[in-house]
Coordinates of C-alpha atoms and ligand atoms in Angstrom, one line a residue:
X17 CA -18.4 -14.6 -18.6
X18 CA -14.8 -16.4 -18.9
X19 CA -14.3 -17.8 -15.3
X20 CA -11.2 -19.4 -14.2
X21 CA -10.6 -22.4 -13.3
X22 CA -8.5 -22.8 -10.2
X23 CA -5.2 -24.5 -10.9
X24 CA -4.2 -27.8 -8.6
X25 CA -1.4 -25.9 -6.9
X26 CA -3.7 -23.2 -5.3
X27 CA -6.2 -25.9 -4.1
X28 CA -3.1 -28.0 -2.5
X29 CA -1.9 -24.9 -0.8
X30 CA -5.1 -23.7 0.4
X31 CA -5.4 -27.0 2.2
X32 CA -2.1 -26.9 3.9
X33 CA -2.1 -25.8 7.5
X34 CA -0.1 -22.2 7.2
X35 CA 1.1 -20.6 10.3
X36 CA 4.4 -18.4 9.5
X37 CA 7.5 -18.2 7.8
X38 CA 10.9 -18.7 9.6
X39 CA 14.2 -19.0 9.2
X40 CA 13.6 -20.2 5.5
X41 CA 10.7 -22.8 6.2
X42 CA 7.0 -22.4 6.4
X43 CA 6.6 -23.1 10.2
X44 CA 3.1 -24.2 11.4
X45 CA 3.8 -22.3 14.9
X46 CA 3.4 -22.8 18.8
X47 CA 0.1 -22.0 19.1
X48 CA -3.7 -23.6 19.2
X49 CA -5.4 -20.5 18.2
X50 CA -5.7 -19.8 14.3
X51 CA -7.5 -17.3 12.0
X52 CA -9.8 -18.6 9.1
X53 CA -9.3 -16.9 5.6
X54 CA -12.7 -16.1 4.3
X55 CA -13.5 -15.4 0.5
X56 CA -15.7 -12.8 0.4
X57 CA -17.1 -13.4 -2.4
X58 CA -19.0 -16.2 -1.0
X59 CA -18.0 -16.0 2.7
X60 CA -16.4 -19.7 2.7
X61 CA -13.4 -20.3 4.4
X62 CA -10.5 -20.8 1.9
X63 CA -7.9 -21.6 4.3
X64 CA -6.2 -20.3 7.9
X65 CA -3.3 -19.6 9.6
X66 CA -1.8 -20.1 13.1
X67 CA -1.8 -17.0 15.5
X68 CA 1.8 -16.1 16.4
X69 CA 2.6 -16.8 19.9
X70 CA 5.7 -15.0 22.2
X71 CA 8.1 -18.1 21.2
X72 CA 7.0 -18.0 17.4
X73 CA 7.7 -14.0 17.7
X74 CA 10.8 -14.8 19.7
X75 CA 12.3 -17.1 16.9
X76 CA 11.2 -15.1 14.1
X77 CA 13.0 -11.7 15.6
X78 CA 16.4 -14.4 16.4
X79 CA 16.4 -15.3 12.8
X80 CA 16.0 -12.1 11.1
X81 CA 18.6 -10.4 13.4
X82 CA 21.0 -13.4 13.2
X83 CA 20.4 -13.5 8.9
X84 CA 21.0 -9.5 9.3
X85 CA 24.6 -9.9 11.5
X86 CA 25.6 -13.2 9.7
X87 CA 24.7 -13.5 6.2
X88 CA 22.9 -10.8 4.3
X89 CA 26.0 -8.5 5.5
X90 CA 28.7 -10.6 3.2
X91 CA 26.1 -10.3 0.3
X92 CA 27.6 -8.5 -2.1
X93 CA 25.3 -5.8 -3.4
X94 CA 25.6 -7.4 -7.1
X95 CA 24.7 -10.9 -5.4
X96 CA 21.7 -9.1 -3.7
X97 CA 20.7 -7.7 -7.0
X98 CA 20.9 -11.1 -8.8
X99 CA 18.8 -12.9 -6.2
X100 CA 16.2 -9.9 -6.1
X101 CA 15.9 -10.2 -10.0
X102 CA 15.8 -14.0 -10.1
X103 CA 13.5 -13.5 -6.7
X104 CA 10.9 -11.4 -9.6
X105 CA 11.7 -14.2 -12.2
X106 CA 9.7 -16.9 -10.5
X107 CA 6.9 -14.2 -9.2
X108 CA 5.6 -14.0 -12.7
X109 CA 6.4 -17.7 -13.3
X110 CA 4.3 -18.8 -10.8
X111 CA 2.0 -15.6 -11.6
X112 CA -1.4 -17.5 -12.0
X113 CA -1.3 -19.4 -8.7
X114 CA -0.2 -16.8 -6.8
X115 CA -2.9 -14.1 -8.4
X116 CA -5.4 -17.2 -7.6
X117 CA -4.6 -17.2 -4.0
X118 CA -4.9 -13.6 -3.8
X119 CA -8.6 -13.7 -5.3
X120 CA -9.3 -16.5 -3.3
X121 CA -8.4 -14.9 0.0
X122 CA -9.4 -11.3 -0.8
X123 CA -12.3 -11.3 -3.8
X124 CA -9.8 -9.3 -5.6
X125 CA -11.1 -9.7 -9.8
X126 CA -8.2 -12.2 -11.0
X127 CA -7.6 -9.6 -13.4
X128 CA -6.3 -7.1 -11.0
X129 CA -4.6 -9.6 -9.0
X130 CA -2.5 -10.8 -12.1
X131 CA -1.9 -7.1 -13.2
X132 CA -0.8 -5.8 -9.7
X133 CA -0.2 -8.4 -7.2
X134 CA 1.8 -10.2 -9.7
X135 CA 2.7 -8.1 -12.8
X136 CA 3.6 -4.9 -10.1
X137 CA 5.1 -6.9 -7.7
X138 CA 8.0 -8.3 -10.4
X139 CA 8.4 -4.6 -11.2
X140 CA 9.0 -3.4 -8.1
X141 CA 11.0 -5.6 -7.4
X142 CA 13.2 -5.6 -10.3
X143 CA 13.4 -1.7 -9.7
X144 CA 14.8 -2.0 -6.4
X145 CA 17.1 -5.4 -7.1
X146 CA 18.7 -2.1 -9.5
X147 CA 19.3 0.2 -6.8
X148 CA 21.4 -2.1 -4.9
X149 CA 24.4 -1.7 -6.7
X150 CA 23.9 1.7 -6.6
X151 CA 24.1 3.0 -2.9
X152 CA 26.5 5.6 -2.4
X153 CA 27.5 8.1 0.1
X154 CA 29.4 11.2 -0.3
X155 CA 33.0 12.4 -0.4
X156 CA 33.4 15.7 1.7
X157 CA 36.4 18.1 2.4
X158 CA 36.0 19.6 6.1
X159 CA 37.0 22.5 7.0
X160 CA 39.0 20.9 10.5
X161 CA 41.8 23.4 12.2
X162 CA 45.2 22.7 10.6
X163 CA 48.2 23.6 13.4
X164 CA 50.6 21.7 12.2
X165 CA 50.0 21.3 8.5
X166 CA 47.6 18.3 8.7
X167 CA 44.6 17.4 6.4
X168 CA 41.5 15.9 6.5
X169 CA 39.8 14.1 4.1
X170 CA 35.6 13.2 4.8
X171 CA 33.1 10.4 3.2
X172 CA 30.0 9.1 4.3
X173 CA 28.5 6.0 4.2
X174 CA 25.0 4.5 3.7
X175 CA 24.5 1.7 6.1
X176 CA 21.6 -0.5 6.4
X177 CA 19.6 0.0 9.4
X178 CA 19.4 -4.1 10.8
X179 CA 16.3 -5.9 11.0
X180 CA 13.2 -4.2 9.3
X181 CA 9.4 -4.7 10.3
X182 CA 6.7 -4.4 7.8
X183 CA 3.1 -4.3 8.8
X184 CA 0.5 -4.9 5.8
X185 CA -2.5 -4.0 5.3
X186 CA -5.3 -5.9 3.4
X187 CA -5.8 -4.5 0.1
X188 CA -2.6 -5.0 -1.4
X189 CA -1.0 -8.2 0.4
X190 CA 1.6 -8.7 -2.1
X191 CA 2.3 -5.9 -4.1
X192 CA 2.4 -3.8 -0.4
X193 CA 5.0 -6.3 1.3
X194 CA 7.3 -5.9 -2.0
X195 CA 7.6 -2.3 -1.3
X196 CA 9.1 -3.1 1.8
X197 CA 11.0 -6.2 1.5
X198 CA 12.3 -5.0 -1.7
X199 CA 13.5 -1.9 -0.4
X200 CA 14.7 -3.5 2.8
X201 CA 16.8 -6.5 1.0
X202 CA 18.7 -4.3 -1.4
X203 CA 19.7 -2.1 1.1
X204 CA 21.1 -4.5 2.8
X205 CA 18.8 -5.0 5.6
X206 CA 16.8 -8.2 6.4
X207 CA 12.8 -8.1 7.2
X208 CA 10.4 -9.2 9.0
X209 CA 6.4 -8.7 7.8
X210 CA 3.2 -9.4 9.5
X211 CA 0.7 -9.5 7.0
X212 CA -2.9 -8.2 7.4
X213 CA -4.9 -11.2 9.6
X214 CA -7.5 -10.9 6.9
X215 CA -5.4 -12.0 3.7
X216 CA -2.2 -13.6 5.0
X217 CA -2.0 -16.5 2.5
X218 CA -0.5 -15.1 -1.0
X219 CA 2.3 -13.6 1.1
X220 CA 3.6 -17.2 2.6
X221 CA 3.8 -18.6 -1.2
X222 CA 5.5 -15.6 -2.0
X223 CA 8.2 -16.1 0.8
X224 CA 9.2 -19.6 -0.8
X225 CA 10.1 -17.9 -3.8
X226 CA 12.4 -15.8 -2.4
X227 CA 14.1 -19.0 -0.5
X228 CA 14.4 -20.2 -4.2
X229 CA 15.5 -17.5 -5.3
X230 CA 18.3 -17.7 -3.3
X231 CA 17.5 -15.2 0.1
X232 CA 19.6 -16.7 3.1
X233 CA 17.4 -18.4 5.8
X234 CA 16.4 -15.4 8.0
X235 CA 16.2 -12.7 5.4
X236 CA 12.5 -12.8 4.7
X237 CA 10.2 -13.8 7.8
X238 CA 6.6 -13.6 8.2
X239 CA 4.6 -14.2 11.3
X240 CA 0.6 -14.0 11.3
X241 CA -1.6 -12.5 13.9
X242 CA -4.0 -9.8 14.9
X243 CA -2.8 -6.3 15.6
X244 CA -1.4 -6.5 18.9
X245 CA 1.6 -9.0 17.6
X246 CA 3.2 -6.1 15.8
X247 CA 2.9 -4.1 19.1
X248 CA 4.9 -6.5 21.1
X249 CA 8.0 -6.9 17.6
X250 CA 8.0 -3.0 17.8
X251 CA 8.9 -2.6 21.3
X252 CA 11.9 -5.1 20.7
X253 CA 15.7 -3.4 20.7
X254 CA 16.2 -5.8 17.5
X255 CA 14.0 -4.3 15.3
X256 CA 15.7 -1.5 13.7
X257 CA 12.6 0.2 11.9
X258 CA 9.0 0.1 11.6
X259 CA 7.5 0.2 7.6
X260 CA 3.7 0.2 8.1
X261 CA 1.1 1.0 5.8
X262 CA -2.1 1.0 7.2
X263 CA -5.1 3.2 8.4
X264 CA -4.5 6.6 10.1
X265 CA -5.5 5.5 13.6
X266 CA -3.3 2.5 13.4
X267 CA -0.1 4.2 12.3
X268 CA -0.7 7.2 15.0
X269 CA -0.2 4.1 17.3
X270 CA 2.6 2.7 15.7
X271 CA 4.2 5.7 15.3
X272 CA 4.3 6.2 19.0
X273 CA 5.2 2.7 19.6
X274 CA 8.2 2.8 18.1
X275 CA 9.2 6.4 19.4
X276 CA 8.9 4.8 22.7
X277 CA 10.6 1.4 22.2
X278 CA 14.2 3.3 21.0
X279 CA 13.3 6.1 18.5
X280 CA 13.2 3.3 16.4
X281 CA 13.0 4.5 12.6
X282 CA 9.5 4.6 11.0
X283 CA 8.1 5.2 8.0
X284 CA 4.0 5.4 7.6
X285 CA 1.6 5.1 4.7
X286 CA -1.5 5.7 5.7
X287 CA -5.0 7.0 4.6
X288 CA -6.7 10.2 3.6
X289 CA -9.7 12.0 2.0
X290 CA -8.1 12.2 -1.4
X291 CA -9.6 14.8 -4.1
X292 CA -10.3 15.0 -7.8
X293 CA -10.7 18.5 -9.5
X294 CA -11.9 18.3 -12.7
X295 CA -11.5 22.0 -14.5
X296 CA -14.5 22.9 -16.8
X297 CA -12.2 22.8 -20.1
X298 CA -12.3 19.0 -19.3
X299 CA -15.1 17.3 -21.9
X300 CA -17.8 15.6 -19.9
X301 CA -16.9 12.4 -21.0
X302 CA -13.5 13.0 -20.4
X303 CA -14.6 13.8 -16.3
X304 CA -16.7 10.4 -16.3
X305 CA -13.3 7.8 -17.0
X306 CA -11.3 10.3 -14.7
X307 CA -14.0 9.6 -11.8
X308 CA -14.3 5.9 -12.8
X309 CA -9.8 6.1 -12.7
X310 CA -9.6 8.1 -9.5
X311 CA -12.5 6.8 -7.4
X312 CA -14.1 3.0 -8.5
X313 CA -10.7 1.1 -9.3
X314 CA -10.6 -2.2 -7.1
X315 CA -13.8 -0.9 -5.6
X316 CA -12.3 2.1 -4.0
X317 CA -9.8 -0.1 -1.8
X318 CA -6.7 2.0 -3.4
X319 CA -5.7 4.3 -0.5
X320 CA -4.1 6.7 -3.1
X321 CA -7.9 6.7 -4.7
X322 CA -10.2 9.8 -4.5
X323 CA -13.5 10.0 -2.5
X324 CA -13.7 13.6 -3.0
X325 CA -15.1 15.1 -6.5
X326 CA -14.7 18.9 -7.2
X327 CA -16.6 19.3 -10.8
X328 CA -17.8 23.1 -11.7
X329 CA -21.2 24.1 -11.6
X330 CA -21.8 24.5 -15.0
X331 CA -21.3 20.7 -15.9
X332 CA -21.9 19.6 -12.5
X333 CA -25.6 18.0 -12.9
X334 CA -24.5 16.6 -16.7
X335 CA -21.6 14.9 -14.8
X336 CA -23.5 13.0 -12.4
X337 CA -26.8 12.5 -14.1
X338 CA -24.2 10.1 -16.8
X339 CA -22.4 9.0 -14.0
X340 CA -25.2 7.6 -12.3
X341 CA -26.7 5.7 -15.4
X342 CA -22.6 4.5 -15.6
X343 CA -22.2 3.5 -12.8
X344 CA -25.6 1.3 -12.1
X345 CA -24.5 -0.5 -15.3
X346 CA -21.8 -2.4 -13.8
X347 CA -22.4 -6.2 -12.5
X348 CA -21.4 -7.5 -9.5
X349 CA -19.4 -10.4 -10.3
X350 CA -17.5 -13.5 -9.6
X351 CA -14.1 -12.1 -8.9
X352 CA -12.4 -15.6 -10.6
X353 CA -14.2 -13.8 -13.7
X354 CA -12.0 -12.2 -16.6
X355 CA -14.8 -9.9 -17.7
X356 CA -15.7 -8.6 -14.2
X357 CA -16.5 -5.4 -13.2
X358 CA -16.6 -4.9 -9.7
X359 CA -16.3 -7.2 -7.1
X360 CA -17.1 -7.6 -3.3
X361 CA -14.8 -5.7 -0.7
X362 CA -12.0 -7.6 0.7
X363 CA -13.7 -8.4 4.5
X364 CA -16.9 -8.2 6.2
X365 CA -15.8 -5.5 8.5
X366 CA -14.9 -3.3 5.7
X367 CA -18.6 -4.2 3.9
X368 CA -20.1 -2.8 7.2
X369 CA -18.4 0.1 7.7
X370 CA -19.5 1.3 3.9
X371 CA -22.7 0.3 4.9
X372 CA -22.9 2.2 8.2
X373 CA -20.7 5.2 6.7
X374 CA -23.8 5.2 4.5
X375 CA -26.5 4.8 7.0
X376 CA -24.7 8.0 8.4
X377 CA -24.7 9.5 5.0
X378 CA -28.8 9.2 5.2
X379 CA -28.7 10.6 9.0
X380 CA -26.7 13.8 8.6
X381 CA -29.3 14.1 5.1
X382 CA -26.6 13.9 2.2
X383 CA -28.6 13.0 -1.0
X384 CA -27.2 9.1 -2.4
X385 CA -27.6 9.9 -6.0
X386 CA -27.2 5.7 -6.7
X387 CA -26.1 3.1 -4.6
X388 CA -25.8 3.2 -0.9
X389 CA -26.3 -0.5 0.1
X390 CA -25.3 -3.4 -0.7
X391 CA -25.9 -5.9 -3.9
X392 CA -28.6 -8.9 -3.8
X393 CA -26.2 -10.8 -4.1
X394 CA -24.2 -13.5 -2.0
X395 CA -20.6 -12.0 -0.5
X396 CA -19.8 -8.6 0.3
X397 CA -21.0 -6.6 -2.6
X398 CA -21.4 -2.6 -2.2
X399 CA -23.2 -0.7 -4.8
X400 CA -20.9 1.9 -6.4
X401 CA -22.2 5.1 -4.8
X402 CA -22.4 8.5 -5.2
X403 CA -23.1 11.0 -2.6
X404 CA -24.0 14.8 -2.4
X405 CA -23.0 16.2 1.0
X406 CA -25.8 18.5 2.7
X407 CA -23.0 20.6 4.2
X408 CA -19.1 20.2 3.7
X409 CA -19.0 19.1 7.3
X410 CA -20.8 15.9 6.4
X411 CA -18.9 12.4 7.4
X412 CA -19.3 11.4 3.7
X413 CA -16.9 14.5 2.6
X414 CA -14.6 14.4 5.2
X415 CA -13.7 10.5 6.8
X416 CA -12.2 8.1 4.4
X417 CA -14.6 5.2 3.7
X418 CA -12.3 3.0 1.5
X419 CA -15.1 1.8 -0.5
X420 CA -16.9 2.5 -4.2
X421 CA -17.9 5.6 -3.2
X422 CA -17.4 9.2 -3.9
X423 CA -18.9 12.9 -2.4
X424 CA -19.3 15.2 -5.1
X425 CA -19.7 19.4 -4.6
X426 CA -19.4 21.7 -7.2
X427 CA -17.4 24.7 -7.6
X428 CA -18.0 28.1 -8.9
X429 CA -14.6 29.9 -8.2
X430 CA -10.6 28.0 -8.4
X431 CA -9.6 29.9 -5.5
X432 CA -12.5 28.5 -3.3
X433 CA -11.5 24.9 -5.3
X434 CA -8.1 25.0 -3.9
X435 CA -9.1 25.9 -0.3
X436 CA -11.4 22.9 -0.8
X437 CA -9.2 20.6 -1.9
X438 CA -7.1 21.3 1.1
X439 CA -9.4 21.8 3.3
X440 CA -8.3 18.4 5.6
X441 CA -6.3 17.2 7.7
X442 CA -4.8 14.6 5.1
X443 CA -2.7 15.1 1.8
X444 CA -1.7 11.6 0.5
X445 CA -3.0 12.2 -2.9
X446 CA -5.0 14.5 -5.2
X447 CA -5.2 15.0 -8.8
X448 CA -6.5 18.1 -10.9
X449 CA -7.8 17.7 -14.3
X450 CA -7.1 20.4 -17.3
X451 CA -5.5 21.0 -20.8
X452 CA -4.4 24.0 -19.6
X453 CA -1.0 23.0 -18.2
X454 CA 0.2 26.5 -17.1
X455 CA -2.8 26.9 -15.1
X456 CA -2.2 23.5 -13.7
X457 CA 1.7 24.1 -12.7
X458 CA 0.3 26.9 -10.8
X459 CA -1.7 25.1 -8.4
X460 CA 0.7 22.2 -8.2
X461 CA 2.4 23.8 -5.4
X462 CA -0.6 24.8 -3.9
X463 CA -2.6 21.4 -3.4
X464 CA -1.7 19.8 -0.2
X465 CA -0.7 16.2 -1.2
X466 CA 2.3 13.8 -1.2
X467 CA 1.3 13.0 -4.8
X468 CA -0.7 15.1 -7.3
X469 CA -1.7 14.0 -10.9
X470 CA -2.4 16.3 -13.5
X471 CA -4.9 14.3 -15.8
X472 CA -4.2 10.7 -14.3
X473 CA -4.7 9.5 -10.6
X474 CA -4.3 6.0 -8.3
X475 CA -1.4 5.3 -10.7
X476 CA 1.9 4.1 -9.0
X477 CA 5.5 4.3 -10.5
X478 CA 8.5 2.4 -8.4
X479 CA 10.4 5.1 -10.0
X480 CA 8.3 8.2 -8.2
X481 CA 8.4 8.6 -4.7
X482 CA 5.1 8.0 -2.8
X483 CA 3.9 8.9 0.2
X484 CA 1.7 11.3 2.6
X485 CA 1.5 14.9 3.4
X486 CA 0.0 15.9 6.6
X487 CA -1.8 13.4 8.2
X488 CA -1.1 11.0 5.6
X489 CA 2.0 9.7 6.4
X490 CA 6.2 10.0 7.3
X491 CA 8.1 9.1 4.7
X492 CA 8.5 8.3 1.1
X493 CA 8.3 4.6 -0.4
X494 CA 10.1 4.1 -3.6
X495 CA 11.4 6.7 -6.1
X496 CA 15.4 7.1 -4.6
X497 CA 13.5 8.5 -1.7
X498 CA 13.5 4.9 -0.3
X499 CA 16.7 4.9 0.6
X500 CA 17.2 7.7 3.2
X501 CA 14.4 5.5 4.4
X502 CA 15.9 2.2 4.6
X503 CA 19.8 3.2 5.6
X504 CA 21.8 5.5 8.0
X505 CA 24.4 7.9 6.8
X506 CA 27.6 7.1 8.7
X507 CA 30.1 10.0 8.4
X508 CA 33.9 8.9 8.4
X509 CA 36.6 11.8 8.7
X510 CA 40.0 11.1 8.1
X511 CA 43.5 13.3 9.3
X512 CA 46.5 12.7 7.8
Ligands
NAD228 P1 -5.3 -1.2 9.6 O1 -4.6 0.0 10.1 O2 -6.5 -1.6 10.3 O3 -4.3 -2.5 9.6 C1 -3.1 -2.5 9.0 C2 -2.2 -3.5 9.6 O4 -1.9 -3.1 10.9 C3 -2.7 -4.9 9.8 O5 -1.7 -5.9 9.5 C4 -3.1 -5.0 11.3 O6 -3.1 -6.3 11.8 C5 -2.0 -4.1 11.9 N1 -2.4 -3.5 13.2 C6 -3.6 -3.1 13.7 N2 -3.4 -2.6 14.9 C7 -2.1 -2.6 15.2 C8 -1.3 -2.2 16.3 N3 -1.9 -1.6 17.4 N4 0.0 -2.4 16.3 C9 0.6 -3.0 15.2 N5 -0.1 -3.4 14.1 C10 -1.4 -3.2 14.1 O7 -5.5 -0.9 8.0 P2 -6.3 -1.9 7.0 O8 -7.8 -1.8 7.3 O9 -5.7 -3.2 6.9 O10 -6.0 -1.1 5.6 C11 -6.8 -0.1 5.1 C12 -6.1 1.3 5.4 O11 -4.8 1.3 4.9 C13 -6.8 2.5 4.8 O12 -6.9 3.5 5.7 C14 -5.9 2.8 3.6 O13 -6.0 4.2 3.2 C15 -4.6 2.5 4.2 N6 -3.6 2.2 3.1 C16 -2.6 3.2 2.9 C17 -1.7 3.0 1.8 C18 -0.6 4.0 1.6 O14 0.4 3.6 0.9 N7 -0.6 5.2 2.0 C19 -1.8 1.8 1.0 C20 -2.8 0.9 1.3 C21 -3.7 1.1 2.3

């Protein structure tokens, strides 16, 4: 066990008294009312921050819409590109206490939260600090009536949109809001986030960085609260467009909201039921890391993860017999440990609804294979689980849990595989896993996801689009897909 010592800056800001982040300060707010930050690895409060009220909301919309008409418009793109990039410099110099906060406020094992929420977060970033020298539109020769000998000459132009909102969910606080602001900012667009009310701390460090960095006052704003304070910034005519990732049910909502407030520009990133096939030319051992990969990372709290398992019949009991004895081998542990193996899940809510999505499990008579409750142990530990659904109509195979847990069915036939795999109303990610690459190509097309992996899954490239299919999402996140997303083609046409 190597455990980490928590530096002196984390423990100063942990004690400060957050609210939001305004205009280029951290602002403690208007209100009385505040949330406490628990770590959930031993359920003490690590810190808290005010709950936005309508003037806090007022003067955070003011200041991003004022940055956007003001300031972040005589950027040049190459200036936005050198404050971005100098914006990811001092990420990864102040990597350690911003990956301690994170594990602090979310259980997170340090190690993932210096790999992703820091290491990914630079990356992104310096991907999209790229792209903003490199927004073009298109030069087009209409086809106007000529009477008396005149021409016409056509271009468009790619426009930021104005003020963006980005609602965040919990399991990626950092890493998640970079998508968005980093999109947002070298488009040209300023932005406005309300983290999740569960792990809003990492996010407020991160915004002083960018004021370093060199980001006008206005350009990056946060404001905490619960749910209903993105409601009320959707409906405003300043916001321009909605970025949420989040849980289906949430961005069905938000979706609407912001259809209703102007047909204000959205894009969603939401849940699924994401599957893993594994084709019987894959070697058993081979199918054990692709299940660990695709369905245990970060205790299952990767939305691209899978819960559902597809492994053929004739390795199916070899598969999870090892898996089992695998899987009960790993430790819960301290997440500030450099060695651990699985830590709690981020929030108490979350740890009951595995528990209860188990408990249901039981009910409708899946078999649990291993786990199915929680740890002896203080915090939110879950048991890494496996689960074989009685009928393919059980809860287990068909709801996402977010959690370490996967349902497993075997399969005798690929035809009946595919119809499996596709069988829900979700497509955000799948993956199918073979050395037999033309067979693979083949059912590419068929498989019903915004992303699928051909021997890999839950990895993420800023340089691939990602995103849902069906009832996963609208829109793409990164790739160059980002920027249809983030700007508005203007069309210019010229007679002379
Ligand atoms: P959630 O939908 O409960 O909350 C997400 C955010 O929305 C929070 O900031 C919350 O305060 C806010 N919110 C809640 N109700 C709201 C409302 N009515 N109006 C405006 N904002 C509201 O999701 P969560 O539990 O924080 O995150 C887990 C979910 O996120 C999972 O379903 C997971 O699959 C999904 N997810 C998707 C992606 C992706 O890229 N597709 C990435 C990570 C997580």
């Amino acid at each position: 066990m190597a455990l980490v010592k928590m530096v002196n800056e984390v423990e100063q800001f942990l004690a400060r008294k957050h609210g939001h982040y305004i205009d280029g300060h951290a602002v403690s707010g208007k209100g009385r009312e505040r949330i406490e930050v628990k770590n959930p690895a031993s359920r003490a409060v690590v810190g808290s921050v005010a709950v936005a009220t309508d003037d806090d909301v007022e003067a955070a919309i003011t200041s991003s819409d004022r940055a956007f008409r003001e300031d972040w418009c005589r950027v040049s793109p190459a200036e936005r590109e050198r404050i971005l990039l100098r914006f990811a410099d001092l990420i990864e110099t102040h990597g350690e206490e911003i990956a301690q906060i994170e594990t602090a406020q979310s259980g997170k094992l340090i190690g993932l939260s210096r790999l992703i929420e820091v290491g990914w977060s630079a990356r992104w970033l310096r991907y999209y600090a790229g792209w903003a020298t490199k927004i073009s539109g298109e030069t087009l020769t209409p086809s106007y009536p000529s009477m008396n000998g005149e021409r016409y000459t056509s271009f468009t132009l790619r426009e930021p949109l104005g003020v963006v909102f980005g609602i965040i969910p919990w399991n990626f606080p950092v890493m998640i809001p970079v998508w968005k602001f980093g999109a947002a900012l070298a488009t040209g667009n300023t932005v406005l986030i309300k983290s999740s009310e569960y792990t809003p701390l990492a996010l407020l460090r991160i915004a002083e960085l960018g004021t370093e960095a060199g980001l006008p006052p206005g350009t990056f704003n946060i404001i905490n609260g619960p749910g209903q304070i993105g409601g009320k910034i959707i409906s405003d005519p300043r916001i321009a467009k909605v970025s949420f990732t989040g849980s289906v049910p949430t961005g069905r909502i938000i979706g609407q909201e912001a259809v209703d407030a102007n047909l204000t520009r959205f894009t969603l990133e939401l849940g699924g039921k994401n599957a893993a096939a594994f084709l019987p030319d894959t070697p058993v051992e081979k199918i054990l890391d692709g299940v660990v990969e695709a369905g245990f990372l970060h205790s299952g709290q990767i939305c691209a993860s899978a819960e559902r398992f597809f492994v053929h019949r004739s390795q199916f009991d070899e598969v999870v017999g090892k898996l089992k004895i695998r899987l009960e081998s790993f430790a819960p542990s301290d997440p500030m440990d450099e060695a651990g193996m699985i830590g709690p899940v981020c929030n108490e809510a979350q740890f009951r609804k595995c528990l209860d999505a188990f408990d249901v499990a039981k009910a409708e008579g899946d078999e649990i294979v291993t786990g199915g409750g929680a740890y002896q142990h203080e915090g939110f530990y879950v048991k890494p689980t496996i689960i074989l659904p009685k009928t393919l109509q059980s809860s287990a195979y068909r709801k996402e849990i977010f959690g370490p847990v996967g349902a497993f069915v075997p399969f005798d036939d690929e035809e009946e595989l595919i119809e499996m795999m596709n069988d829900t109303p979700f497509g955000l990610t799948a993956s199918i896993w073979t050395n037999d690459l033309a067979k693979a190509l083949r059912y590419v097309p068929r498989i019903e996801a915004g992303t699928v992996w051909v021997n890999m899954h839950t990895f993420v490239d800023p340089a691939v689009p990602f995103g849902g299919a069906k009832g996963s999402g609208v829109g793409r996140e990164y790739g160059s897909s980002f920027i249809e997303a983030y700007t508005e083609p203007k069309a210019v046409t010229i007679r002379f």
